[in-house]
Amino acid sequence: MIAVGAVDEAQLRDLIPGVLVALVHRGADFATAEDAVQEALLKAVELWPNRRPDDPKGWLITTAWRRFIDLARSDTARRDRELCVSDEPPPGPPESVDDTLQLYFLCAHPRLTPVSAVALTLRAVGGLTTRQIAQAYLVPEATMAQRISRAKRTVSVARLDQPGDLRTVLKVLYLVFNEGYSGDVDLAEEAIRLARQLTATTHDEEVAGLLALFLLHHARREARTRADGSLVPLADQDRSLWRRELIAEGVDVLQAALARDRLGEYQVQAAIAALHADAQTADETDWVQIVEWYDELVRLTDSPVVRLNRAVAVGEADGPQAGLAALAELDPSLPRYIASAAYLHERAGDFGTAAELYVRAAAQAQNLAERNHLTLRAATLRQQ
Amino acid sequence: MTKYLFLKHYRGAPPSVNDVPMDQWTPDEVQAHIQYMNDFAKRLQESGEFVDSQALTPEGAWVRSDGAGKPPVTDGPFAETKDLIAGWMIVDVDSYDRAVELAGELSAAPGAGGKPIHEWLEVRSFLTTGPKFTE
């Protein structure tokens, strides 16, 4: 079959976990197999535009297996031993949906640091190249290559058939999503792709909750920044820029999860995002219900950051004085505490105090766009 | 080509000509300043002279080892008298003159009243590594 044209890279990379699992099932060690799969992937990108195989996954398995044999042989040659394996992949047991899940567990292994787990997941499950991952995280390629090979060594003692913890996998995907995009890889899109894959693999409500959260946040991305990179707060966003199809999908996924009545933090965060998405204008936002969801989130996580966000929501639902009262119960050294206080004072009409606080918040900002935004708020209020 | 580092200071540099701190500017003046900085970096990217640019938070600490087996000692936040780096830009240019020319442009970013800040930037060249062919 001849099909000329560009390869759909995302579609191609969807096949990667299955190919890697197939190699491991046929007796390959994880670290070498992963290298072999990566090389097969590059070959596919090079060859498929001219001649796409009838069985793309089979082609990848065969190509990766041959590459694995080469790698293993050169390895054993160095150790002066003979390796007796066939050039054709042995049949092995057919890999199942659960195996893909095991691969996620392995890459989010608790022995890995979060940055290593992220890097390994993007490569071994996501099929991204080391160069792409390095670009996305703005580190030199050699650094990222080292990080990935150390991570592979760390998990090489682990096996694919051990039970894993879905929570650690979700945390890894959350970190990937939050990175957004720089360079030619859109990590938010990648996190959504992986979350979809994971949703198809499990029936876990929190996996669905996380996918819904990603979709609902991603839907607002175009509206969140101006062309010059400056931030647009939720209330000021042009809601016609929100991607309705992503919102609709996110709400569907969330409702199906909520109906199973096993609430978790990602479902609650998605519910809050859905309430924002549901409002035609900022004024129509159902803040009372948002506060109720925040109460639920406080109950589930007991996180100080959640309490801070709740205080701001209380300020919208019950007025800025109520918000400031809720804020007063929290630790002022919390990240964004001062920015939240500034906002609530602004809402209360105390522009002088708000401007002072915005200046202090700008000095503490960890992000340039945020710092510029806070500085501008201070300057604007000084003119009132 | 030689790499040069332009260092911008929160504190420690001689005072700028237009010395009104940013938190006293109008919104339009803040916008104009941000725009100027973005445009400047973009222009250097287009001319192939841009390497890196980063801004630093004003918070920080001194850290030193306190010997094997002990946690490091920290001292901070920085005292008010400390020379404080606000950020940097790295350029890769043909000559020292070009580096100075660019630093001059960067220093002319608009500030209060829309007038150039004329702040002092520190210009330093990188020590090169490896052999150089000088013929």
Short mmCIF file of C-alpha atoms in Angstrom, two decimals:
data_model
loop_
_atom_site.label_atom_id
_atom_site.label_comp_id
_atom_site.label_asym_id
_atom_site.label_seq_id
_atom_site.Cartn_x
_atom_site.Cartn_y
_atom_site.Cartn_z
CA MET A 1 0.00 0.00 0.00
CA ILE A 2 1.40 3.37 -0.99
CA ALA A 3 0.20 6.43 0.83
CA VAL A 4 2.26 9.53 0.34
CA GLY A 5 2.07 12.34 2.84
CA ALA A 6 3.07 13.36 6.29
CA VAL A 7 2.71 10.85 9.10
CA ASP A 8 0.21 11.79 11.78
CA GLU A 9 2.72 11.89 14.58
CA ALA A 10 0.22 11.77 17.42
CA GLN A 11 -1.46 8.75 15.85
CA LEU A 12 1.89 7.09 15.38
CA ARG A 13 2.89 7.79 18.97
CA ASP A 14 -0.38 6.25 20.19
CA LEU A 15 1.10 2.91 19.11
CA ILE A 16 4.27 3.30 21.16
CA PRO A 17 3.22 1.87 24.55
CA GLY A 18 1.87 -1.28 22.89
CA VAL A 19 5.05 -1.75 20.86
CA LEU A 20 7.28 -1.31 23.90
CA VAL A 21 5.19 -3.69 25.98
CA ALA A 22 5.32 -6.25 23.13
CA LEU A 23 9.13 -6.17 23.16
CA VAL A 24 9.32 -6.55 26.92
CA HIS A 25 6.91 -9.49 26.76
CA ARG A 26 9.13 -11.15 24.20
CA GLY A 27 12.01 -11.02 26.63
CA ALA A 28 13.68 -7.66 25.97
CA ASP A 29 14.90 -5.64 28.93
CA PHE A 30 13.02 -2.39 29.38
CA ALA A 31 15.95 0.03 28.94
CA THR A 32 17.25 -1.46 25.67
CA ALA A 33 13.75 -2.07 24.36
CA GLU A 34 12.88 1.56 24.94
CA ASP A 35 15.90 2.70 22.91
CA ALA A 36 14.97 0.28 20.13
CA VAL A 37 11.36 1.49 20.01
CA GLN A 38 12.52 5.09 19.84
CA GLU A 39 14.74 4.27 16.85
CA ALA A 40 11.93 2.39 15.13
CA LEU A 41 9.74 5.43 15.62
CA LEU A 42 12.28 7.70 13.94
CA LYS A 43 12.51 5.24 11.07
CA ALA A 44 8.73 5.28 10.70
CA VAL A 45 8.67 9.07 10.53
CA GLU A 46 11.32 8.86 7.80
CA LEU A 47 9.88 5.99 5.73
CA TRP A 48 6.12 6.04 6.15
CA PRO A 49 5.38 9.20 4.18
CA ASN A 50 6.51 7.25 1.08
CA ARG A 51 5.28 3.82 2.00
CA ARG A 52 2.93 3.28 4.88
CA PRO A 53 2.79 -0.36 6.02
CA ASP A 54 -0.54 -2.18 6.09
CA ASP A 55 0.03 -3.12 9.71
CA PRO A 56 1.75 -0.12 11.31
CA LYS A 57 1.99 -1.67 14.75
CA GLY A 58 3.36 -4.95 13.42
CA TRP A 59 5.90 -3.03 11.36
CA LEU A 60 7.00 -1.10 14.45
CA ILE A 61 7.31 -4.26 16.55
CA THR A 62 9.39 -6.04 13.90
CA THR A 63 11.62 -3.02 13.27
CA ALA A 64 12.09 -2.34 16.97
CA TRP A 65 12.79 -6.00 17.69
CA ARG A 66 15.52 -6.14 15.00
CA ARG A 67 17.04 -3.00 16.41
CA PHE A 68 16.85 -4.49 19.89
CA ILE A 69 18.78 -7.56 18.68
CA ASP A 70 21.49 -5.30 17.23
CA LEU A 71 21.74 -3.33 20.44
CA ALA A 72 21.74 -6.45 22.61
CA ARG A 73 24.37 -8.14 20.40
CA SER A 74 26.76 -5.21 20.49
CA ASP A 75 26.23 -5.17 24.21
CA THR A 76 26.98 -8.86 24.65
CA ALA A 77 29.87 -8.73 22.16
CA ARG A 78 31.48 -6.31 24.54
CA ARG A 79 30.92 -8.75 27.35
CA ASP A 80 32.27 -11.53 25.11
CA ARG A 81 29.18 -13.66 25.20
CA GLU A 82 26.91 -15.18 22.62
CA LEU A 83 23.29 -14.16 22.34
CA CYS A 84 20.95 -16.71 20.82
CA VAL A 85 17.85 -14.92 19.70
CA SER A 86 16.03 -14.89 16.43
CA ASP A 87 15.81 -11.89 14.15
CA GLU A 88 12.07 -12.30 14.07
CA PRO A 89 10.27 -11.41 17.26
CA PRO A 90 9.08 -14.51 19.11
CA PRO A 91 5.30 -14.47 19.41
CA GLY A 92 5.08 -13.93 23.17
CA PRO A 93 1.76 -13.52 24.92
CA PRO A 94 -0.48 -10.92 23.28
CA GLU A 95 -0.20 -7.65 25.12
CA SER A 96 -3.36 -6.35 26.70
CA VAL A 97 -4.76 -3.03 27.70
CA ASP A 98 -3.49 -3.67 31.22
CA ASP A 99 0.08 -3.83 29.96
CA THR A 100 -0.12 -0.27 28.73
CA LEU A 101 -1.25 0.69 32.20
CA GLN A 102 1.72 -1.17 33.68
CA LEU A 103 3.99 0.90 31.48
CA TYR A 104 2.48 4.09 32.92
CA PHE A 105 3.10 2.71 36.42
CA LEU A 106 6.69 1.91 35.62
CA CYS A 107 7.42 5.40 34.27
CA ALA A 108 5.81 6.99 37.33
CA HIS A 109 7.60 4.61 39.68
CA PRO A 110 7.75 5.96 43.25
CA ARG A 111 11.53 5.59 43.25
CA LEU A 112 11.78 8.25 40.53
CA THR A 113 11.83 11.96 41.31
CA PRO A 114 8.93 13.85 39.70
CA VAL A 115 11.17 15.43 37.03
CA SER A 116 12.58 12.03 36.09
CA ALA A 117 9.14 10.44 36.00
CA VAL A 118 7.92 13.21 33.70
CA ALA A 119 10.87 12.77 31.34
CA LEU A 120 10.58 8.99 31.22
CA THR A 121 6.81 9.09 30.69
CA LEU A 122 7.14 11.54 27.80
CA ARG A 123 9.71 9.32 26.13
CA ALA A 124 8.64 5.76 26.84
CA VAL A 125 4.87 6.27 26.84
CA GLY A 126 4.62 9.47 24.82
CA GLY A 127 7.21 8.53 22.21
CA LEU A 128 8.75 12.01 22.18
CA THR A 129 12.43 12.26 21.34
CA THR A 130 14.97 13.34 23.93
CA ARG A 131 15.56 16.49 21.90
CA GLN A 132 11.86 17.39 21.92
CA ILE A 133 11.60 16.85 25.67
CA ALA A 134 14.76 18.89 26.26
CA GLN A 135 13.40 21.74 24.16
CA ALA A 136 10.10 21.69 25.98
CA TYR A 137 11.81 21.97 29.36
CA LEU A 138 14.50 24.42 28.18
CA VAL A 139 17.43 22.26 29.26
CA PRO A 140 20.36 21.05 27.13
CA GLU A 141 19.70 17.81 25.25
CA ALA A 142 22.65 16.08 26.98
CA THR A 143 21.13 16.89 30.37
CA MET A 144 17.78 15.43 29.38
CA ALA A 145 19.47 12.33 27.87
CA GLN A 146 21.24 11.76 31.19
CA ARG A 147 18.05 12.28 33.15
CA ILE A 148 16.22 9.71 31.03
CA SER A 149 18.97 7.09 31.11
CA ARG A 150 19.32 7.42 34.89
CA ALA A 151 15.56 7.07 35.23
CA LYS A 152 15.66 3.93 33.09
CA ARG A 153 18.40 2.49 35.27
CA THR A 154 16.35 3.25 38.39
CA VAL A 155 13.30 1.38 37.12
CA SER A 156 15.25 -1.44 35.48
CA VAL A 157 14.93 -3.43 38.70
CA ALA A 158 11.16 -2.97 38.65
CA ARG A 159 9.02 -5.34 36.64
CA LEU A 160 6.08 -4.69 34.38
CA ASP A 161 3.79 -7.01 36.30
CA GLN A 162 3.94 -5.22 39.62
CA PRO A 163 0.93 -3.27 40.80
CA GLY A 164 1.35 0.47 40.61
CA ASP A 165 -0.34 3.51 41.98
CA LEU A 166 -2.57 5.40 39.61
CA ARG A 167 -2.24 8.56 41.77
CA THR A 168 1.46 8.90 40.96
CA VAL A 169 0.67 8.54 37.24
CA LEU A 170 -1.95 11.29 37.47
CA LYS A 171 0.50 13.58 39.26
CA VAL A 172 3.01 13.07 36.46
CA LEU A 173 0.42 13.94 33.80
CA TYR A 174 -0.64 16.98 35.82
CA LEU A 175 2.97 18.20 35.86
CA VAL A 176 3.25 17.68 32.10
CA PHE A 177 0.03 19.62 31.47
CA ASN A 178 1.09 22.52 33.68
CA GLU A 179 4.28 23.04 31.73
CA GLY A 180 2.22 24.33 28.81
CA TYR A 181 4.28 24.77 25.70
CA SER A 182 7.57 26.14 24.51
CA GLY A 183 9.51 24.98 21.52
CA ASP A 184 7.75 22.75 19.01
CA VAL A 185 6.09 20.38 21.46
CA ASP A 186 2.81 21.31 23.04
CA LEU A 187 2.97 19.58 26.41
CA ALA A 188 -0.62 20.48 27.27
CA GLU A 189 -1.79 18.68 24.12
CA GLU A 190 0.53 15.81 24.95
CA ALA A 191 -0.86 15.51 28.49
CA ILE A 192 -4.38 15.45 27.05
CA ARG A 193 -3.42 12.74 24.56
CA LEU A 194 -1.90 10.61 27.34
CA ALA A 195 -4.87 11.24 29.65
CA ARG A 196 -7.24 10.11 26.88
CA GLN A 197 -5.17 6.98 26.40
CA LEU A 198 -5.22 6.34 30.14
CA THR A 199 -8.98 6.95 30.33
CA ALA A 200 -9.48 4.32 27.65
CA THR A 201 -7.34 1.93 29.69
CA THR A 202 -8.89 2.32 33.14
CA HIS A 203 -12.31 2.89 34.58
CA ASP A 204 -11.00 5.13 37.31
CA GLU A 205 -13.15 8.19 38.07
CA GLU A 206 -10.12 10.34 38.90
CA VAL A 207 -8.46 9.59 35.57
CA ALA A 208 -11.64 10.82 33.91
CA GLY A 209 -11.67 13.79 36.30
CA LEU A 210 -8.14 14.73 35.31
CA LEU A 211 -8.93 14.44 31.59
CA ALA A 212 -12.00 16.64 32.10
CA LEU A 213 -9.92 19.18 34.03
CA PHE A 214 -7.32 19.29 31.24
CA LEU A 215 -9.97 19.73 28.54
CA LEU A 216 -11.80 22.48 30.41
CA HIS A 217 -8.59 24.41 31.08
CA HIS A 218 -7.19 23.90 27.63
CA ALA A 219 -10.43 25.21 26.12
CA ARG A 220 -9.64 28.64 27.57
CA ARG A 221 -6.01 28.82 26.50
CA GLU A 222 -6.39 31.20 23.56
CA ALA A 223 -8.31 33.65 25.73
CA ARG A 224 -5.84 33.49 28.60
CA THR A 225 -3.00 35.51 27.01
CA ARG A 226 -2.81 38.39 24.58
CA ALA A 227 -0.63 38.32 21.47
CA ASP A 228 2.21 39.99 23.41
CA GLY A 229 2.14 37.25 26.06
CA SER A 230 0.42 39.30 28.76
CA LEU A 231 -2.14 37.61 31.00
CA VAL A 232 -5.90 38.09 30.77
CA PRO A 233 -7.71 37.32 34.06
CA LEU A 234 -10.68 34.98 33.83
CA ALA A 235 -13.22 37.77 34.32
CA ASP A 236 -11.79 39.79 31.40
CA GLN A 237 -11.43 36.93 28.93
CA ASP A 238 -13.18 37.04 25.58
CA ARG A 239 -15.44 34.03 26.08
CA SER A 240 -16.07 33.66 22.35
CA LEU A 241 -12.46 32.44 22.14
CA TRP A 242 -13.21 29.51 24.45
CA ARG A 243 -13.28 26.25 22.52
CA ARG A 244 -16.82 24.99 22.99
CA GLU A 245 -16.10 21.50 21.62
CA LEU A 246 -13.45 20.92 24.30
CA ILE A 247 -15.76 22.27 26.99
CA ALA A 248 -18.57 19.98 25.82
CA GLU A 249 -16.26 16.97 25.86
CA GLY A 250 -14.88 17.91 29.28
CA VAL A 251 -18.35 18.28 30.75
CA ASP A 252 -19.44 14.91 29.29
CA VAL A 253 -16.40 13.12 30.68
CA LEU A 254 -16.88 14.78 34.06
CA GLN A 255 -20.59 14.02 34.32
CA ALA A 256 -20.01 10.35 33.52
CA ALA A 257 -17.36 10.23 36.26
CA LEU A 258 -19.45 12.10 38.85
CA ALA A 259 -22.38 9.76 38.17
CA ARG A 260 -20.30 6.87 39.52
CA ASP A 261 -20.24 8.65 42.86
CA ARG A 262 -16.59 8.19 43.79
CA LEU A 263 -15.48 11.75 44.25
CA GLY A 264 -11.82 12.78 44.13
CA GLU A 265 -9.82 15.98 43.91
CA TYR A 266 -9.44 16.06 40.13
CA GLN A 267 -13.18 15.62 39.61
CA VAL A 268 -13.80 18.50 42.00
CA GLN A 269 -11.27 20.74 40.28
CA ALA A 270 -12.89 19.85 36.95
CA ALA A 271 -16.32 20.68 38.40
CA ILE A 272 -15.07 24.14 39.37
CA ALA A 273 -13.59 24.63 35.89
CA ALA A 274 -16.90 23.47 34.39
CA LEU A 275 -18.86 26.05 36.39
CA HIS A 276 -16.61 28.80 35.01
CA ALA A 277 -16.99 27.42 31.50
CA ASP A 278 -20.76 27.34 31.94
CA ALA A 279 -21.12 31.09 32.60
CA GLN A 280 -21.94 33.17 29.51
CA THR A 281 -20.43 36.23 31.19
CA ALA A 282 -18.19 36.59 34.25
CA ASP A 283 -21.15 38.09 36.17
CA GLU A 284 -23.21 34.95 35.63
CA THR A 285 -20.64 32.75 37.36
CA ASP A 286 -22.26 30.59 40.03
CA TRP A 287 -19.83 31.47 42.83
CA VAL A 288 -22.02 29.99 45.56
CA GLN A 289 -21.75 26.58 43.97
CA ILE A 290 -18.02 27.10 43.32
CA VAL A 291 -17.50 27.75 47.05
CA GLU A 292 -19.36 24.51 47.81
CA TRP A 293 -17.00 22.61 45.53
CA TYR A 294 -14.03 24.31 47.21
CA ASP A 295 -15.38 23.14 50.59
CA GLU A 296 -15.39 19.64 49.14
CA LEU A 297 -11.84 20.10 47.87
CA VAL A 298 -10.65 21.32 51.27
CA ARG A 299 -12.22 18.21 52.80
CA LEU A 300 -10.45 15.94 50.26
CA THR A 301 -7.01 17.56 50.22
CA ASP A 302 -6.72 19.78 53.30
CA SER A 303 -4.37 21.87 51.16
CA PRO A 304 -3.53 25.45 52.23
CA VAL A 305 -3.41 26.51 48.56
CA VAL A 306 -6.96 25.23 48.10
CA ARG A 307 -8.05 27.22 51.16
CA LEU A 308 -6.51 30.31 49.59
CA ASN A 309 -8.44 29.78 46.35
CA ARG A 310 -11.55 29.15 48.40
CA ALA A 311 -11.11 32.51 50.17
CA VAL A 312 -11.06 34.29 46.81
CA ALA A 313 -14.21 32.40 45.74
CA VAL A 314 -15.87 33.37 49.04
CA GLY A 315 -14.99 36.97 48.18
CA GLU A 316 -16.98 36.62 44.96
CA ALA A 317 -19.91 34.75 46.51
CA ASP A 318 -20.37 36.68 49.76
CA GLY A 319 -18.53 39.91 49.11
CA PRO A 320 -14.90 41.00 49.48
CA GLN A 321 -15.10 41.48 53.27
CA ALA A 322 -16.13 37.84 53.70
CA GLY A 323 -13.23 36.87 51.42
CA LEU A 324 -10.77 38.92 53.46
CA ALA A 325 -12.09 37.31 56.65
CA ALA A 326 -11.51 33.84 55.15
CA LEU A 327 -8.04 34.96 54.05
CA ALA A 328 -7.18 36.22 57.53
CA GLU A 329 -7.35 32.65 58.84
CA LEU A 330 -4.55 31.53 56.51
CA ASP A 331 -0.76 31.68 56.61
CA PRO A 332 0.41 34.93 54.90
CA SER A 333 3.54 33.21 53.60
CA LEU A 334 1.46 31.06 51.22
CA PRO A 335 2.30 31.58 47.55
CA ARG A 336 -0.12 34.14 46.00
CA TYR A 337 -1.49 35.12 49.41
CA ILE A 338 -0.54 38.77 48.89
CA ALA A 339 -1.86 38.81 45.32
CA SER A 340 -5.17 37.38 46.60
CA ALA A 341 -5.31 39.99 49.37
CA ALA A 342 -4.61 42.71 46.80
CA TYR A 343 -7.46 41.48 44.62
CA LEU A 344 -9.94 41.34 47.50
CA HIS A 345 -9.01 44.86 48.65
CA GLU A 346 -9.45 46.06 45.08
CA ARG A 347 -12.92 44.49 45.01
CA ALA A 348 -13.67 46.21 48.31
CA GLY A 349 -12.79 49.57 46.73
CA ASP A 350 -9.69 50.16 48.86
CA PHE A 351 -7.44 50.96 45.90
CA GLY A 352 -4.59 52.42 47.95
CA THR A 353 -4.09 49.25 50.00
CA ALA A 354 -4.65 47.10 46.93
CA ALA A 355 -1.95 48.96 44.95
CA GLU A 356 0.58 48.58 47.78
CA LEU A 357 -0.19 44.86 47.98
CA TYR A 358 0.05 44.39 44.20
CA VAL A 359 3.55 45.91 44.27
CA ARG A 360 4.58 43.49 47.02
CA ALA A 361 2.94 40.58 45.18
CA ALA A 362 4.85 41.49 42.00
CA ALA A 363 8.15 41.28 43.89
CA GLN A 364 7.23 37.74 44.96
CA ALA A 365 5.94 36.53 41.60
CA GLN A 366 7.65 33.43 40.22
CA ASN A 367 6.62 34.07 36.66
CA LEU A 368 7.41 37.03 34.42
CA ALA A 369 3.96 37.37 32.84
CA GLU A 370 2.42 37.26 36.31
CA ARG A 371 4.88 39.86 37.60
CA ASN A 372 4.08 42.19 34.72
CA HIS A 373 0.37 41.69 35.30
CA LEU A 374 0.61 42.51 39.02
CA THR A 375 2.77 45.57 38.35
CA LEU A 376 0.19 46.81 35.85
CA ARG A 377 -2.64 46.30 38.34
CA ALA A 378 -0.74 48.43 40.87
CA ALA A 379 -0.11 51.16 38.30
CA THR A 380 -3.76 51.13 37.17
CA LEU A 381 -5.14 51.42 40.72
CA ARG A 382 -2.77 54.29 41.54
CA GLN A 383 -4.49 56.28 38.80
CA GLN A 384 -8.01 55.73 40.16
CA MET B 1 32.01 35.87 17.74
CA THR B 2 32.21 36.56 21.45
CA LYS B 3 29.51 36.18 24.03
CA TYR B 4 28.71 39.09 26.28
CA LEU B 5 26.60 39.22 29.40
CA PHE B 6 24.50 42.30 30.14
CA LEU B 7 23.71 42.44 33.83
CA LYS B 8 20.81 44.48 35.13
CA HIS B 9 20.84 45.36 38.83
CA TYR B 10 17.99 45.91 41.26
CA ARG B 11 20.53 47.54 43.56
CA GLY B 12 24.22 48.31 43.44
CA ALA B 13 24.51 50.01 40.03
CA PRO B 14 25.01 53.79 39.84
CA PRO B 15 21.59 55.51 39.77
CA SER B 16 19.78 55.71 36.44
CA VAL B 17 19.18 59.09 34.83
CA ASN B 18 15.40 58.54 34.95
CA ASP B 19 15.32 57.02 38.43
CA VAL B 20 11.59 56.77 39.26
CA PRO B 21 10.91 53.14 40.38
CA MET B 22 8.57 51.09 38.21
CA ASP B 23 5.84 50.85 40.84
CA GLN B 24 5.32 54.61 40.44
CA TRP B 25 4.82 54.51 36.67
CA THR B 26 1.47 54.79 34.87
CA PRO B 27 0.00 51.64 33.26
CA ASP B 28 0.86 52.97 29.79
CA GLU B 29 4.46 53.54 30.84
CA VAL B 30 4.70 49.99 32.22
CA GLN B 31 3.20 48.63 28.99
CA ALA B 32 5.59 50.65 26.86
CA HIS B 33 8.55 49.36 28.85
CA ILE B 34 7.51 45.70 28.55
CA GLN B 35 6.89 46.19 24.83
CA TYR B 36 10.34 47.73 24.33
CA MET B 37 12.05 44.82 26.11
CA ASN B 38 10.11 42.22 24.08
CA ASP B 39 10.85 44.01 20.81
CA PHE B 40 14.52 44.33 21.66
CA ALA B 41 14.91 40.59 22.33
CA LYS B 42 12.94 39.76 19.20
CA ARG B 43 15.14 42.01 17.06
CA LEU B 44 18.29 40.29 18.38
CA GLN B 45 16.76 36.88 17.68
CA GLU B 46 16.14 37.98 14.11
CA SER B 47 19.69 39.30 13.71
CA GLY B 48 21.10 36.02 15.08
CA GLU B 49 22.77 37.67 18.07
CA PHE B 50 20.44 36.58 20.88
CA VAL B 51 21.48 33.76 23.22
CA ASP B 52 19.45 34.00 26.41
CA SER B 53 17.59 36.36 28.66
CA GLN B 54 16.35 35.71 32.18
CA ALA B 55 14.86 37.74 35.00
CA LEU B 56 15.48 36.94 38.66
CA THR B 57 13.24 37.33 41.68
CA PRO B 58 14.51 39.84 44.25
CA GLU B 59 14.32 37.22 47.01
CA GLY B 60 17.32 35.01 47.67
CA ALA B 61 19.83 33.82 50.23
CA TRP B 62 23.52 33.18 50.83
CA VAL B 63 24.34 29.49 51.19
CA ARG B 64 27.56 27.78 52.21
CA SER B 65 28.69 24.33 53.28
CA ASP B 66 29.06 23.78 56.98
CA GLY B 67 31.19 20.66 56.62
CA ALA B 68 30.54 17.02 55.85
CA GLY B 69 27.43 15.47 57.36
CA LYS B 70 25.91 18.81 58.27
CA PRO B 71 23.19 20.66 56.41
CA PRO B 72 24.36 23.78 54.54
CA VAL B 73 24.15 27.11 56.33
CA THR B 74 21.86 29.71 54.82
CA ASP B 75 21.82 33.41 55.46
CA GLY B 76 19.06 35.56 54.10
CA PRO B 77 17.13 37.37 52.87
CA PHE B 78 19.77 39.62 51.38
CA ALA B 79 20.75 42.71 53.33
CA GLU B 80 19.57 46.03 51.86
CA THR B 81 23.17 46.94 51.05
CA LYS B 82 23.79 43.97 48.82
CA ASP B 83 24.42 44.41 45.13
CA LEU B 84 21.36 42.68 43.67
CA ILE B 85 21.15 41.26 40.15
CA ALA B 86 17.73 41.66 38.53
CA GLY B 87 18.41 39.68 35.40
CA TRP B 88 20.59 39.26 32.38
CA MET B 89 20.77 39.04 28.64
CA ILE B 90 23.45 37.11 26.78
CA VAL B 91 24.33 38.11 23.23
CA ASP B 92 26.78 36.60 20.77
CA VAL B 93 28.28 39.40 18.67
CA ASP B 94 31.20 40.25 16.39
CA SER B 95 32.87 42.85 18.53
CA TYR B 96 33.02 44.61 21.84
CA ASP B 97 31.75 47.75 20.09
CA ARG B 98 28.62 45.91 18.98
CA ALA B 99 28.04 44.65 22.53
CA VAL B 100 28.32 48.19 23.88
CA GLU B 101 25.99 49.50 21.19
CA LEU B 102 23.35 46.91 22.11
CA ALA B 103 23.71 47.46 25.85
CA GLY B 104 23.21 51.17 25.17
CA GLU B 105 19.96 50.45 23.34
CA LEU B 106 18.76 48.19 26.15
CA SER B 107 19.55 50.89 28.69
CA ALA B 108 17.34 53.33 26.78
CA ALA B 109 14.14 51.37 27.53
CA PRO B 110 11.36 53.83 28.37
CA GLY B 111 10.47 54.51 32.00
CA ALA B 112 8.54 57.17 33.91
CA GLY B 113 7.07 59.88 31.67
CA GLY B 114 7.85 57.67 28.67
CA LYS B 115 11.45 58.95 28.82
CA PRO B 116 14.41 56.56 28.50
CA ILE B 117 15.61 55.17 31.83
CA HIS B 118 19.29 55.43 30.86
CA GLU B 119 20.13 52.84 33.50
CA TRP B 120 23.63 51.47 33.97
CA LEU B 121 24.07 47.94 32.67
CA GLU B 122 27.13 45.87 33.45
CA VAL B 123 28.75 44.43 30.30
CA ARG B 124 31.04 41.43 30.71
CA SER B 125 32.63 39.13 28.14
CA PHE B 126 32.71 35.35 28.52
CA LEU B 127 36.03 33.58 28.93
CA THR B 128 36.24 31.18 26.00
CA THR B 129 37.17 27.54 26.36
CA GLY B 130 39.06 25.31 23.97
CA PRO B 131 41.65 26.18 21.31
CA LYS B 132 41.19 29.14 19.02
CA PHE B 133 42.61 29.48 15.53
CA THR B 134 44.09 32.92 15.25
CA GLU B 135 45.56 32.84 11.71
#
